[in-house]
mmCIF file of C-alpha atoms and ligand atoms in Angstrom:
data_model
loop_
_atom_site.group_PDB
_atom_site.id
_atom_site.type_symbol
_atom_site.label_atom_id
_atom_site.label_comp_id
_atom_site.label_asym_id
_atom_site.label_seq_id
_atom_site.Cartn_x
_atom_site.Cartn_y
_atom_site.Cartn_z
ATOM 1 C CA MET A 1 -99.635 -98.043 -87.408
ATOM 2 C CA TYR A 2 -102.072 -100.664 -86.109
ATOM 3 C CA ASP A 3 -101.510 -103.200 -83.362
ATOM 4 C CA ARG A 4 -104.655 -105.268 -83.086
ATOM 5 C CA ILE A 5 -107.831 -106.469 -84.762
ATOM 6 C CA MET A 6 -111.068 -105.606 -83.027
ATOM 7 C CA VAL A 7 -113.632 -108.416 -83.212
ATOM 8 C CA ARG A 8 -117.306 -107.574 -82.667
ATOM 9 C CA PHE A 9 -119.734 -110.305 -81.635
ATOM 10 C CA GLY A 10 -123.071 -109.101 -82.960
ATOM 11 C CA GLU A 11 -125.925 -111.406 -82.035
ATOM 12 C CA LEU A 12 -123.807 -112.895 -79.291
ATOM 13 C CA SER A 13 -124.174 -109.759 -77.236
ATOM 14 C CA THR A 14 -127.804 -110.610 -76.599
ATOM 15 C CA LYS A 15 -127.179 -114.072 -75.212
ATOM 16 C CA GLY A 16 -127.312 -113.172 -71.539
ATOM 17 C CA LYS A 17 -125.815 -115.647 -69.101
ATOM 18 C CA ASN A 18 -124.494 -117.985 -71.782
ATOM 19 C CA LYS A 19 -122.364 -115.171 -73.034
ATOM 20 C CA LYS A 20 -119.212 -116.314 -71.292
ATOM 21 C CA ASP A 21 -119.405 -119.782 -72.843
ATOM 22 C CA PHE A 22 -120.034 -118.231 -76.231
ATOM 23 C CA ILE A 23 -117.018 -115.980 -75.955
ATOM 24 C CA ASN A 24 -114.800 -118.860 -74.836
ATOM 25 C CA LEU A 25 -116.003 -120.928 -77.771
ATOM 26 C CA LEU A 26 -115.387 -118.104 -80.191
ATOM 27 C CA ARG A 27 -111.943 -117.571 -78.751
ATOM 28 C CA ARG A 28 -111.139 -121.241 -79.157
ATOM 29 C CA ASN A 29 -112.391 -121.218 -82.782
ATOM 30 C CA ILE A 30 -110.376 -118.104 -83.598
ATOM 31 C CA GLN A 31 -107.284 -119.666 -82.067
ATOM 32 C CA ALA A 32 -107.751 -122.862 -84.092
ATOM 33 C CA LYS A 33 -108.290 -120.889 -87.276
ATOM 34 C CA LEU A 34 -105.316 -118.550 -86.939
ATOM 35 C CA ILE A 35 -102.801 -121.023 -85.539
ATOM 36 C CA SER A 36 -102.837 -122.948 -88.838
ATOM 37 C CA GLN A 37 -101.169 -119.961 -90.557
ATOM 38 C CA PHE A 38 -99.856 -117.493 -88.004
ATOM 39 C CA PHE A 39 -97.554 -117.678 -84.997
ATOM 40 C CA HIS A 40 -97.185 -114.225 -83.572
ATOM 41 C CA PHE A 41 -100.479 -113.227 -82.089
ATOM 42 C CA GLU A 42 -102.362 -113.099 -78.811
ATOM 43 C CA ILE A 43 -106.070 -112.991 -78.069
ATOM 44 C CA GLU A 44 -107.451 -110.533 -75.517
ATOM 45 C CA THR A 45 -111.056 -110.918 -74.369
ATOM 46 C CA TYR A 46 -113.312 -108.349 -72.773
ATOM 47 C CA TYR A 47 -116.997 -108.352 -71.957
ATOM 48 C CA ASP A 48 -118.321 -107.551 -75.420
ATOM 49 C CA HIS A 49 -115.247 -107.384 -77.598
ATOM 50 C CA LEU A 50 -112.258 -109.512 -78.379
ATOM 51 C CA TYR A 51 -108.934 -108.394 -79.822
ATOM 52 C CA ILE A 52 -106.226 -110.149 -81.774
ATOM 53 C CA VAL A 53 -102.932 -108.506 -80.909
ATOM 54 C CA PHE A 54 -100.487 -109.195 -83.733
ATOM 55 C CA PHE A 55 -96.731 -108.939 -84.084
ATOM 56 C CA GLU A 56 -94.979 -109.177 -87.481
ATOM 57 C CA GLU A 57 -98.043 -110.674 -89.166
ATOM 58 C CA ASP A 58 -100.023 -109.334 -92.103
ATOM 59 C CA PRO A 59 -103.258 -108.262 -90.396
ATOM 60 C CA TYR A 60 -105.174 -108.173 -93.680
ATOM 61 C CA LEU A 61 -104.457 -111.879 -94.200
ATOM 62 C CA MET A 62 -105.598 -112.497 -90.644
ATOM 63 C CA ILE A 63 -108.838 -110.613 -91.244
ATOM 64 C CA LYS A 64 -109.475 -112.720 -94.339
ATOM 65 C CA GLU A 65 -109.188 -115.876 -92.238
ATOM 66 C CA LEU A 66 -111.336 -114.417 -89.482
ATOM 67 C CA GLN A 67 -114.074 -113.696 -92.014
ATOM 68 C CA GLU A 68 -114.646 -117.456 -92.131
ATOM 69 C CA VAL A 69 -115.203 -117.783 -88.383
ATOM 70 C CA SER A 70 -118.883 -117.875 -87.442
ATOM 71 C CA GLY A 71 -120.116 -115.639 -84.633
ATOM 72 C CA ILE A 72 -118.099 -112.607 -85.731
ATOM 73 C CA GLN A 73 -120.187 -109.643 -86.824
ATOM 74 C CA ALA A 74 -117.468 -107.207 -87.826
ATOM 75 C CA LEU A 75 -113.707 -106.669 -87.747
ATOM 76 C CA SER A 76 -111.595 -103.530 -87.599
ATOM 77 C CA LEU A 77 -107.890 -102.946 -87.749
ATOM 78 C CA VAL A 78 -107.259 -100.686 -84.759
ATOM 79 C CA THR A 79 -104.596 -98.964 -82.770
ATOM 80 C CA LYS A 80 -104.963 -98.901 -78.999
ATOM 81 C CA VAL A 81 -103.768 -96.017 -76.821
ATOM 82 C CA ASN A 82 -104.207 -94.815 -73.261
ATOM 83 C CA LYS A 83 -107.370 -92.872 -72.487
ATOM 84 C CA ASP A 84 -105.524 -89.562 -72.379
ATOM 85 C CA ILE A 85 -106.946 -86.872 -74.641
ATOM 86 C CA ASN A 86 -103.489 -85.624 -75.669
ATOM 87 C CA ILE A 87 -102.355 -89.086 -76.681
ATOM 88 C CA ILE A 88 -105.658 -89.670 -78.509
ATOM 89 C CA LYS A 89 -105.212 -86.356 -80.302
ATOM 90 C CA GLU A 90 -101.634 -87.126 -81.375
ATOM 91 C CA THR A 91 -102.583 -90.606 -82.556
ATOM 92 C CA ALA A 92 -105.589 -89.328 -84.500
ATOM 93 C CA PHE A 93 -103.374 -86.786 -86.217
ATOM 94 C CA TYR A 94 -100.708 -89.372 -86.988
ATOM 95 C CA LEU A 95 -103.244 -91.816 -88.497
ATOM 96 C CA ILE A 96 -104.905 -89.121 -90.624
ATOM 97 C CA GLU A 97 -101.583 -87.712 -91.782
ATOM 98 C CA ASN A 98 -100.376 -91.106 -92.943
ATOM 99 C CA LYS A 99 -103.382 -91.878 -95.095
ATOM 100 C CA LYS A 100 -104.289 -90.431 -98.494
ATOM 101 C CA GLY A 101 -107.407 -88.315 -98.752
ATOM 102 C CA GLU A 102 -108.808 -84.802 -98.911
ATOM 103 C CA THR A 103 -111.709 -84.980 -96.524
ATOM 104 C CA PHE A 104 -112.284 -86.543 -93.117
ATOM 105 C CA LYS A 105 -114.893 -87.197 -90.500
ATOM 106 C CA LEU A 106 -114.567 -88.068 -86.826
ATOM 107 C CA ILE A 107 -116.898 -90.684 -85.383
ATOM 108 C CA VAL A 108 -116.593 -90.915 -81.622
ATOM 109 C CA LYS A 109 -118.168 -93.588 -79.443
ATOM 110 C CA ARG A 110 -117.809 -93.138 -75.694
ATOM 111 C CA ALA A 111 -118.666 -96.604 -74.358
ATOM 112 C CA ASP A 112 -116.887 -95.736 -71.105
ATOM 113 C CA LYS A 113 -119.156 -93.105 -69.602
ATOM 114 C CA SER A 114 -116.610 -92.322 -66.902
ATOM 115 C CA PHE A 115 -114.361 -90.691 -69.491
ATOM 116 C CA PRO A 116 -114.469 -86.984 -68.560
ATOM 117 C CA LEU A 117 -114.960 -85.560 -72.078
ATOM 118 C CA ARG A 118 -118.200 -86.033 -73.947
ATOM 119 C CA SER A 119 -118.166 -87.149 -77.598
ATOM 120 C CA GLU A 120 -118.783 -83.628 -78.979
ATOM 121 C CA GLU A 121 -115.905 -82.265 -76.923
ATOM 122 C CA ILE A 122 -113.558 -85.002 -78.137
ATOM 123 C CA ILE A 123 -114.572 -84.269 -81.737
ATOM 124 C CA ARG A 124 -113.987 -80.546 -81.262
ATOM 125 C CA ILE A 125 -110.486 -81.034 -79.821
ATOM 126 C CA LEU A 126 -109.384 -83.529 -82.503
ATOM 127 C CA ALA A 127 -110.935 -81.619 -85.401
ATOM 128 C CA LYS A 128 -109.229 -78.428 -84.340
ATOM 129 C CA GLU A 129 -105.854 -80.188 -84.311
ATOM 130 C CA ILE A 130 -106.349 -81.792 -87.731
ATOM 131 C CA LEU A 131 -107.806 -78.695 -89.420
ATOM 132 C CA SER A 132 -104.995 -76.465 -88.124
ATOM 133 C CA LYS A 133 -102.153 -78.774 -89.135
ATOM 134 C CA THR A 134 -103.339 -80.192 -92.495
ATOM 135 C CA ASN A 135 -105.184 -79.096 -95.635
ATOM 136 C CA LEU A 136 -107.965 -81.604 -94.979
ATOM 137 C CA ARG A 137 -111.595 -80.541 -94.966
ATOM 138 C CA VAL A 138 -114.525 -82.027 -93.076
ATOM 139 C CA ASN A 139 -117.090 -84.032 -95.044
ATOM 140 C CA VAL A 140 -119.705 -85.737 -92.921
ATOM 141 C CA HIS A 141 -121.527 -87.490 -95.759
ATOM 142 C CA LYS A 142 -118.788 -89.048 -97.871
ATOM 143 C CA PRO A 143 -115.440 -88.576 -96.150
ATOM 144 C CA ASP A 144 -112.273 -90.072 -97.673
ATOM 145 C CA LEU A 145 -111.025 -90.696 -94.143
ATOM 146 C CA PRO A 146 -113.706 -91.709 -91.640
ATOM 147 C CA LEU A 147 -111.743 -91.933 -88.395
ATOM 148 C CA ASN A 148 -113.445 -93.832 -85.580
ATOM 149 C CA ILE A 149 -112.491 -93.285 -81.970
ATOM 150 C CA GLU A 150 -113.942 -95.671 -79.410
ATOM 151 C CA ILE A 151 -113.376 -94.976 -75.745
ATOM 152 C CA ARG A 152 -113.700 -98.162 -73.711
ATOM 153 C CA GLN A 153 -112.921 -99.193 -70.162
ATOM 154 C CA GLU A 154 -109.489 -100.575 -70.993
ATOM 155 C CA GLY A 155 -108.352 -97.953 -73.504
ATOM 156 C CA ALA A 156 -109.092 -95.899 -76.583
ATOM 157 C CA TYR A 157 -109.225 -97.497 -80.029
ATOM 158 C CA LEU A 158 -108.749 -95.663 -83.318
ATOM 159 C CA PHE A 159 -109.532 -97.076 -86.747
ATOM 160 C CA PHE A 160 -110.745 -96.288 -90.258
ATOM 161 C CA GLU A 161 -112.289 -99.376 -91.767
ATOM 162 C CA THR A 162 -114.728 -102.037 -90.658
ATOM 163 C CA PHE A 163 -114.911 -105.398 -92.447
ATOM 164 C CA LEU A 164 -118.004 -107.570 -92.319
ATOM 165 C CA GLY A 165 -117.706 -110.920 -90.577
ATOM 166 C CA LEU A 166 -119.627 -114.115 -91.328
ATOM 167 C CA GLY A 167 -122.281 -113.382 -88.711
ATOM 168 C CA GLY A 168 -124.141 -116.276 -87.137
ATOM 169 C CA LEU A 169 -123.079 -117.980 -83.904
ATOM 170 C CA PRO A 170 -119.794 -119.541 -82.767
ATOM 171 C CA LEU A 171 -119.328 -123.046 -84.067
ATOM 172 C CA GLY A 172 -120.316 -125.612 -81.459
ATOM 173 C CA SER A 173 -122.718 -123.335 -79.610
ATOM 174 C CA SER A 174 -125.712 -125.047 -81.219
ATOM 175 C CA GLY A 175 -124.594 -128.643 -80.699
ATOM 176 C CA LYS A 176 -123.659 -131.333 -83.209
ATOM 177 C CA VAL A 177 -125.615 -132.595 -86.217
ATOM 178 C CA MET A 178 -125.174 -135.508 -88.636
ATOM 179 C CA MET A 179 -125.121 -133.999 -92.145
ATOM 180 C CA MET A 180 -125.934 -136.122 -95.190
ATOM 181 C CA LEU A 181 -123.332 -135.211 -97.787
ATOM 182 C CA SER A 182 -123.677 -136.193 -101.433
ATOM 183 C CA GLY A 183 -121.354 -135.008 -104.166
ATOM 184 C CA GLY A 184 -123.889 -132.444 -105.395
ATOM 185 C CA ILE A 185 -124.150 -128.682 -105.091
ATOM 186 C CA ASP A 186 -126.774 -128.514 -102.379
ATOM 187 C CA SER A 187 -125.518 -130.453 -99.388
ATOM 188 C CA PRO A 188 -122.208 -128.537 -98.971
ATOM 189 C CA VAL A 189 -124.185 -125.264 -98.986
ATOM 190 C CA ALA A 190 -126.638 -126.627 -96.418
ATOM 191 C CA SER A 191 -123.603 -127.627 -94.346
ATOM 192 C CA TYR A 192 -122.172 -124.116 -94.504
ATOM 193 C CA LEU A 193 -125.473 -122.577 -93.394
ATOM 194 C CA LEU A 194 -125.630 -124.871 -90.375
ATOM 195 C CA MET A 195 -122.022 -124.256 -89.376
ATOM 196 C CA LYS A 196 -122.550 -120.527 -89.694
ATOM 197 C CA ARG A 197 -125.424 -120.880 -87.263
ATOM 198 C CA GLY A 198 -123.168 -122.512 -84.689
ATOM 199 C CA VAL A 199 -123.827 -126.167 -85.509
ATOM 200 C CA SER A 200 -120.768 -128.391 -85.645
ATOM 201 C CA LEU A 201 -121.136 -131.205 -88.128
ATOM 202 C CA GLU A 202 -120.218 -134.808 -88.735
ATOM 203 C CA PHE A 203 -120.794 -136.054 -92.265
ATOM 204 C CA ILE A 204 -122.376 -139.230 -93.556
ATOM 205 C CA HIS A 205 -121.965 -140.325 -97.151
ATOM 206 C CA PHE A 206 -123.606 -143.328 -98.788
ATOM 207 C CA ALA A 207 -121.359 -145.028 -101.288
ATOM 208 C CA SER A 208 -122.424 -147.745 -103.703
ATOM 209 C CA PRO A 209 -119.303 -149.351 -105.086
ATOM 210 C CA PRO A 210 -118.767 -150.648 -107.739
ATOM 211 C CA TYR A 211 -121.647 -148.565 -109.141
ATOM 212 C CA THR A 212 -120.046 -145.455 -107.731
ATOM 213 C CA SER A 213 -116.290 -145.070 -108.216
ATOM 214 C CA SER A 214 -113.525 -144.195 -105.785
ATOM 215 C CA GLY A 215 -113.479 -140.815 -107.541
ATOM 216 C CA VAL A 216 -116.687 -139.995 -105.700
ATOM 217 C CA ILE A 217 -114.974 -140.578 -102.359
ATOM 218 C CA THR A 218 -112.120 -138.311 -103.429
ATOM 219 C CA LYS A 219 -114.687 -135.700 -104.340
ATOM 220 C CA ILE A 220 -116.462 -136.058 -100.993
ATOM 221 C CA LYS A 221 -113.149 -135.664 -99.168
ATOM 222 C CA ASP A 222 -112.346 -132.574 -101.263
ATOM 223 C CA LEU A 223 -115.698 -131.045 -100.335
ATOM 224 C CA VAL A 224 -115.158 -131.786 -96.652
ATOM 225 C CA THR A 225 -111.621 -130.363 -96.862
ATOM 226 C CA THR A 226 -113.037 -127.152 -98.331
ATOM 227 C CA LEU A 227 -115.539 -126.968 -95.468
ATOM 228 C CA LEU A 228 -112.626 -127.133 -92.983
ATOM 229 C CA SER A 229 -112.520 -123.348 -93.522
ATOM 230 C CA PHE A 230 -115.489 -123.174 -91.177
ATOM 231 C CA GLN A 231 -114.793 -126.126 -88.853
ATOM 232 C CA ASP A 232 -111.180 -127.076 -88.234
ATOM 233 C CA GLN A 233 -111.779 -130.804 -87.713
ATOM 234 C CA ILE A 234 -114.454 -132.917 -89.368
ATOM 235 C CA VAL A 235 -115.448 -136.579 -88.977
ATOM 236 C CA LEU A 236 -116.691 -138.225 -92.172
ATOM 237 C CA HIS A 237 -118.510 -141.567 -92.185
ATOM 238 C CA ILE A 238 -118.617 -143.574 -95.398
ATOM 239 C CA VAL A 239 -121.495 -146.050 -95.349
ATOM 240 C CA PRO A 240 -121.506 -148.986 -97.788
ATOM 241 C CA PHE A 241 -124.928 -148.710 -99.395
ATOM 242 C CA THR A 242 -124.702 -151.178 -102.298
ATOM 243 C CA LYS A 243 -126.472 -154.160 -100.741
ATOM 244 C CA LEU A 244 -129.437 -152.101 -99.592
ATOM 245 C CA GLN A 245 -129.731 -150.516 -102.991
ATOM 246 C CA GLU A 246 -129.587 -153.857 -104.785
ATOM 247 C CA ALA A 247 -132.218 -155.268 -102.433
ATOM 248 C CA ILE A 248 -134.505 -152.331 -103.169
ATOM 249 C CA TYR A 249 -134.211 -152.858 -106.895
ATOM 250 C CA GLU A 250 -134.810 -156.538 -106.531
ATOM 251 C CA HIS A 251 -137.918 -156.277 -104.377
ATOM 252 C CA ALA A 252 -139.639 -152.996 -105.162
ATOM 253 C CA ASP A 253 -141.342 -151.317 -108.067
ATOM 254 C CA GLU A 254 -138.928 -149.067 -109.912
ATOM 255 C CA SER A 255 -141.055 -145.959 -109.354
ATOM 256 C CA TYR A 256 -140.675 -146.442 -105.591
ATOM 257 C CA ALA A 257 -136.921 -147.013 -105.602
ATOM 258 C CA ILE A 258 -135.918 -143.446 -104.749
ATOM 259 C CA THR A 259 -138.456 -143.167 -101.929
ATOM 260 C CA LEU A 260 -137.269 -146.431 -100.416
ATOM 261 C CA MET A 261 -133.658 -145.512 -100.858
ATOM 262 C CA ARG A 262 -134.169 -142.250 -99.058
ATOM 263 C CA ARG A 263 -136.019 -143.941 -96.239
ATOM 264 C CA MET A 264 -133.023 -146.251 -95.818
ATOM 265 C CA MET A 265 -130.663 -143.281 -95.857
ATOM 266 C CA PHE A 266 -132.602 -141.558 -93.100
ATOM 267 C CA ARG A 267 -132.776 -144.753 -91.020
ATOM 268 C CA LEU A 268 -129.013 -145.099 -91.284
ATOM 269 C CA SER A 269 -128.350 -141.435 -90.603
ATOM 270 C CA GLU A 270 -130.528 -141.472 -87.513
ATOM 271 C CA LYS A 271 -128.786 -144.527 -86.104
ATOM 272 C CA LEU A 272 -125.341 -143.080 -86.703
ATOM 273 C CA ALA A 273 -126.462 -139.694 -85.359
ATOM 274 C CA TYR A 274 -127.625 -141.371 -82.165
ATOM 275 C CA LYS A 275 -124.393 -143.333 -81.807
ATOM 276 C CA ARG A 276 -122.284 -140.198 -82.396
ATOM 277 C CA LYS A 277 -124.328 -138.106 -79.945
ATOM 278 C CA CYS A 278 -125.742 -135.765 -82.564
ATOM 279 C CA LEU A 279 -128.931 -133.840 -81.811
ATOM 280 C CA ALA A 280 -130.360 -133.952 -85.332
ATOM 281 C CA VAL A 281 -129.867 -135.132 -88.900
ATOM 282 C CA ALA A 282 -129.579 -132.667 -91.797
ATOM 283 C CA SER A 283 -129.859 -132.808 -95.576
ATOM 284 C CA GLY A 284 -129.543 -130.502 -98.569
ATOM 285 C CA GLU A 285 -133.123 -130.955 -99.723
ATOM 286 C CA SER A 286 -134.949 -128.047 -101.333
ATOM 287 C CA LEU A 287 -138.682 -128.037 -101.848
ATOM 288 C CA GLY A 288 -139.808 -129.301 -105.232
ATOM 289 C CA GLN A 289 -136.320 -129.603 -106.705
ATOM 290 C CA VAL A 290 -136.696 -133.296 -107.566
ATOM 291 C CA SER A 291 -139.409 -135.929 -107.130
ATOM 292 C CA SER A 292 -138.194 -136.987 -103.701
ATOM 293 C CA GLN A 293 -138.370 -133.385 -102.499
ATOM 294 C CA THR A 294 -142.090 -132.776 -102.848
ATOM 295 C CA LEU A 295 -143.841 -132.409 -99.513
ATOM 296 C CA ASP A 296 -145.709 -135.672 -100.186
ATOM 297 C CA SER A 297 -142.367 -137.435 -100.570
ATOM 298 C CA ILE A 298 -140.705 -135.675 -97.686
ATOM 299 C CA LYS A 299 -143.569 -136.704 -95.426
ATOM 300 C CA VAL A 300 -143.260 -140.443 -96.087
ATOM 301 C CA ILE A 301 -139.465 -140.307 -96.009
ATOM 302 C CA ASN A 302 -139.474 -138.392 -92.740
ATOM 303 C CA GLU A 303 -141.730 -140.939 -91.063
ATOM 304 C CA VAL A 304 -138.890 -143.425 -90.548
ATOM 305 C CA SER A 305 -137.154 -141.141 -88.070
ATOM 306 C CA ASN A 306 -137.892 -139.636 -84.688
ATOM 307 C CA PHE A 307 -134.920 -137.311 -84.911
ATOM 308 C CA PRO A 308 -135.325 -133.681 -85.900
ATOM 309 C CA ILE A 309 -134.405 -133.441 -89.588
ATOM 310 C CA LEU A 310 -132.907 -130.081 -90.526
ATOM 311 C CA ARG A 311 -133.258 -128.910 -94.126
ATOM 312 C CA PRO A 312 -131.609 -125.485 -94.288
ATOM 313 C CA LEU A 313 -132.208 -125.124 -98.051
ATOM 314 C CA ILE A 314 -135.882 -126.077 -98.064
ATOM 315 C CA THR A 315 -136.980 -122.640 -99.321
ATOM 316 C CA TYR A 316 -133.929 -121.792 -101.421
ATOM 317 C CA ASP A 317 -133.986 -121.372 -105.199
ATOM 318 C CA LYS A 318 -131.303 -123.236 -107.129
ATOM 319 C CA ASN A 319 -129.669 -119.995 -108.281
ATOM 320 C CA ASP A 320 -129.259 -118.753 -104.744
ATOM 321 C CA ILE A 321 -127.764 -122.100 -103.743
ATOM 322 C CA ILE A 322 -125.312 -121.918 -106.650
ATOM 323 C CA ASN A 323 -124.247 -118.399 -105.688
ATOM 324 C CA LEU A 324 -123.570 -119.515 -102.144
ATOM 325 C CA ALA A 325 -121.691 -122.590 -103.394
ATOM 326 C CA LYS A 326 -119.425 -120.309 -105.423
ATOM 327 C CA ARG A 327 -118.806 -118.079 -102.452
ATOM 328 C CA ILE A 328 -117.721 -120.942 -100.210
ATOM 329 C CA ASN A 329 -115.629 -122.532 -103.007
ATOM 330 C CA THR A 330 -117.526 -125.819 -103.168
ATOM 331 C CA TYR A 331 -119.198 -125.156 -106.532
ATOM 332 C CA GLU A 332 -116.218 -126.084 -108.716
ATOM 333 C CA ILE A 333 -115.835 -129.385 -106.871
ATOM 334 C CA SER A 334 -119.558 -130.161 -106.891
ATOM 335 C CA ILE A 335 -119.914 -129.775 -110.649
ATOM 336 C CA ILE A 336 -117.215 -132.340 -111.433
ATOM 337 C CA PRO A 337 -119.215 -135.181 -113.031
ATOM 338 C CA TYR A 338 -119.737 -138.131 -110.690
ATOM 339 C CA GLU A 339 -121.914 -141.184 -110.320
ATOM 340 C CA ASP A 340 -124.399 -140.612 -107.561
ATOM 341 C CA CYS A 341 -126.010 -143.674 -106.019
ATOM 342 C CA CYS A 342 -129.307 -142.062 -107.057
ATOM 343 C CA THR A 343 -128.302 -141.495 -110.683
ATOM 344 C CA ILE A 344 -126.984 -145.029 -111.155
ATOM 345 C CA PHE A 345 -130.362 -146.605 -110.549
ATOM 346 C CA ASN A 346 -132.217 -143.688 -111.997
ATOM 347 C CA PRO A 347 -135.886 -144.711 -112.362
ATOM 348 C CA LYS A 348 -137.778 -143.287 -115.366
ATOM 349 C CA ASN A 349 -140.831 -142.139 -113.460
ATOM 350 C CA PRO A 350 -140.189 -141.745 -109.753
ATOM 351 C CA LYS A 351 -143.266 -141.162 -107.595
ATOM 352 C CA THR A 352 -143.927 -137.607 -106.525
ATOM 353 C CA LYS A 353 -146.815 -138.788 -104.323
ATOM 354 C CA PRO A 354 -145.646 -142.121 -102.909
ATOM 355 C CA ARG A 355 -148.248 -144.083 -100.947
ATOM 356 C CA ILE A 356 -147.335 -145.406 -97.532
ATOM 357 C CA SER A 357 -149.309 -148.639 -98.119
ATOM 358 C CA GLU A 358 -147.170 -149.380 -101.189
ATOM 359 C CA ILE A 359 -143.985 -148.537 -99.325
ATOM 360 C CA MET A 360 -144.915 -150.916 -96.506
ATOM 361 C CA LYS A 361 -145.655 -153.658 -98.991
ATOM 362 C CA PHE A 362 -142.204 -153.355 -100.565
ATOM 363 C CA GLU A 363 -140.334 -152.995 -97.296
ATOM 364 C CA GLU A 364 -141.881 -156.241 -96.038
ATOM 365 C CA GLN A 365 -140.273 -158.067 -98.949
ATOM 366 C CA PHE A 366 -136.770 -158.046 -97.497
ATOM 367 C CA ASN A 367 -134.939 -157.854 -94.196
ATOM 368 C CA TYR A 368 -133.658 -154.307 -94.443
ATOM 369 C CA GLN A 369 -132.965 -154.081 -90.696
ATOM 370 C CA GLU A 370 -130.240 -156.671 -91.087
ATOM 371 C CA LEU A 371 -128.754 -154.878 -94.086
ATOM 372 C CA ILE A 372 -128.796 -151.603 -92.158
ATOM 373 C CA ALA A 373 -127.003 -153.204 -89.214
ATOM 374 C CA GLU A 374 -124.408 -154.669 -91.575
ATOM 375 C CA ALA A 375 -123.880 -151.323 -93.332
ATOM 376 C CA LEU A 376 -123.305 -149.581 -89.994
ATOM 377 C CA LEU A 377 -120.865 -152.271 -88.952
ATOM 378 C CA ASN A 378 -118.826 -151.702 -92.091
ATOM 379 C CA THR A 379 -118.954 -147.926 -92.003
ATOM 380 C CA GLU A 380 -115.570 -146.290 -92.407
ATOM 381 C CA LYS A 381 -114.708 -143.332 -90.197
ATOM 382 C CA ILE A 382 -112.307 -140.716 -91.554
ATOM 383 C CA ILE A 383 -111.046 -137.650 -89.675
ATOM 384 C CA LEU A 384 -110.064 -134.585 -91.692
ATOM 385 C CA LYS A 385 -108.208 -131.660 -90.141
ATOM 386 C CA LEU A 386 -107.084 -128.220 -91.124
ATOM 387 C CA GLU A 387 -103.387 -128.403 -92.093
ATOM 388 C CA LYS A 388 -101.123 -126.938 -89.458
HETATM 389 P P1 LIG B 1 -127.200 -132.470 -103.654
HETATM 390 O O1 LIG B 1 -126.982 -131.358 -104.605
HETATM 391 O O2 LIG B 1 -126.786 -132.140 -102.254
HETATM 392 O O3 LIG B 1 -126.619 -133.762 -104.148
HETATM 393 P P2 LIG B 1 -129.688 -133.105 -104.837
HETATM 394 O O4 LIG B 1 -130.396 -131.906 -105.302
HETATM 395 O O5 LIG B 1 -128.893 -133.887 -105.817
HETATM 396 O O6 LIG B 1 -128.771 -132.699 -103.608
HETATM 397 P P3 LIG B 1 -130.867 -135.562 -103.873
HETATM 398 O O7 LIG B 1 -129.937 -136.375 -104.661
HETATM 399 O O8 LIG B 1 -132.317 -135.890 -103.857
HETATM 400 O O9 LIG B 1 -130.817 -134.013 -104.213
HETATM 401 O O10 LIG B 1 -130.376 -135.561 -102.378
HETATM 402 C C1 LIG B 1 -131.012 -134.784 -101.417
HETATM 403 C C2 LIG B 1 -130.161 -134.785 -100.176
HETATM 404 O O11 LIG B 1 -129.997 -136.107 -99.678
HETATM 405 C C3 LIG B 1 -128.749 -134.296 -100.440
HETATM 406 O O12 LIG B 1 -128.649 -132.891 -100.383
HETATM 407 C C4 LIG B 1 -127.997 -134.970 -99.316
HETATM 408 O O13 LIG B 1 -128.179 -134.268 -98.118
HETATM 409 C C5 LIG B 1 -128.703 -136.309 -99.220
HETATM 410 N N1 LIG B 1 -128.018 -137.323 -100.064
HETATM 411 C C6 LIG B 1 -128.318 -137.701 -101.315
HETATM 412 N N2 LIG B 1 -127.473 -138.653 -101.763
HETATM 413 C C7 LIG B 1 -126.597 -138.882 -100.764
HETATM 414 C C8 LIG B 1 -125.464 -139.744 -100.575
HETATM 415 N N3 LIG B 1 -125.042 -140.571 -101.531
HETATM 416 N N4 LIG B 1 -124.819 -139.697 -99.398
HETATM 417 C C9 LIG B 1 -125.224 -138.858 -98.412
HETATM 418 N N5 LIG B 1 -126.273 -138.043 -98.520
HETATM 419 C C10 LIG B 1 -126.958 -138.043 -99.674
HETATM 420 MG MG1 LIG B 2 -127.385 -135.212 -105.431
#
């Protein structure tokens, strides 16, 4: 009945001269996504649409996969025929006849203005055929069978349903960012939002063995593996953070430990981001969620870096973050209990308004630059890929 999936670009259509690059990127991402599960398909690209031609594959399973590819606005399962009104009429009748329902509606879009019949004329011809050969009635408000007919340059497309895509921009079109990934709920959601917006990610995780267990690393890998749904290959950097953390606790007031720790994390992230040719650093911070996420704290933490720091969740409520985490399947992994390097050395009264003069005083107590260099030297790089 159907032979291809129509892919609509949405926001992409407005991107002017970069459009070609965007379409190529989207095509590449679609290919990478589908090839992990399907063999018999081809991708056709046109100026503002793209089609997946399938053979012997379940198109509904394909659509489900495509709904995780950023830059796709909508998807329809279509049948393509020649732009001949008799063929269009026969196909429309065949499609309607083979679907259950009592009422129908015809929605015609004539994108190809050179087609000799206007939309109203096409509707009249098709409706006449269907009304004379079936018991169906027309219902323009709530039809059981809304049949779409799109006349384009290369052919006519007929379809009933449209499925929503992820939206956003094709992955990679917004450059690469170093994402700080903890084992919590927030950072995987922040990652998803960035990827959806076209940002490809590398991940950095700070591990503090033996205070944090190897179970945390497993959890981090599981989270990254889940995020492979949106990016087919991900580089994860595991940074040994123990020595820096111990130095902080040795030399600084307990109430400043978190602030100092986060400054070290941002210093490390920036350095690795630079080395890995990332354009920015990102975190899962949300305003006011914990003491280190007040604006006073964010300001003094931010000061260590000249890189743009992206915080996609800054205005999000926890409930909204949780709902998103459930939708992208990271929630169940995130809530597995784990030792965070922040919870291990959990100070009783962390500063919500840390003072820069105090911070400077503590940071002069030890040679953190050397510890940062050592941590970077011993950083482990892991590559995770979508299973083929
Ligand atoms: P999350 O739910 O993502 O763990 P959180 O609400 O627990 O966030 P914090 O622990 O203050 O908040 O961390 C804020 C952000 O800092 C995290 O979202 C993450 O981006 C980064 N971060 C915290 N701990 C680590 C870590 N061990 N490794 C890498 N990034 C981290
Ligand atoms: Mg956390």
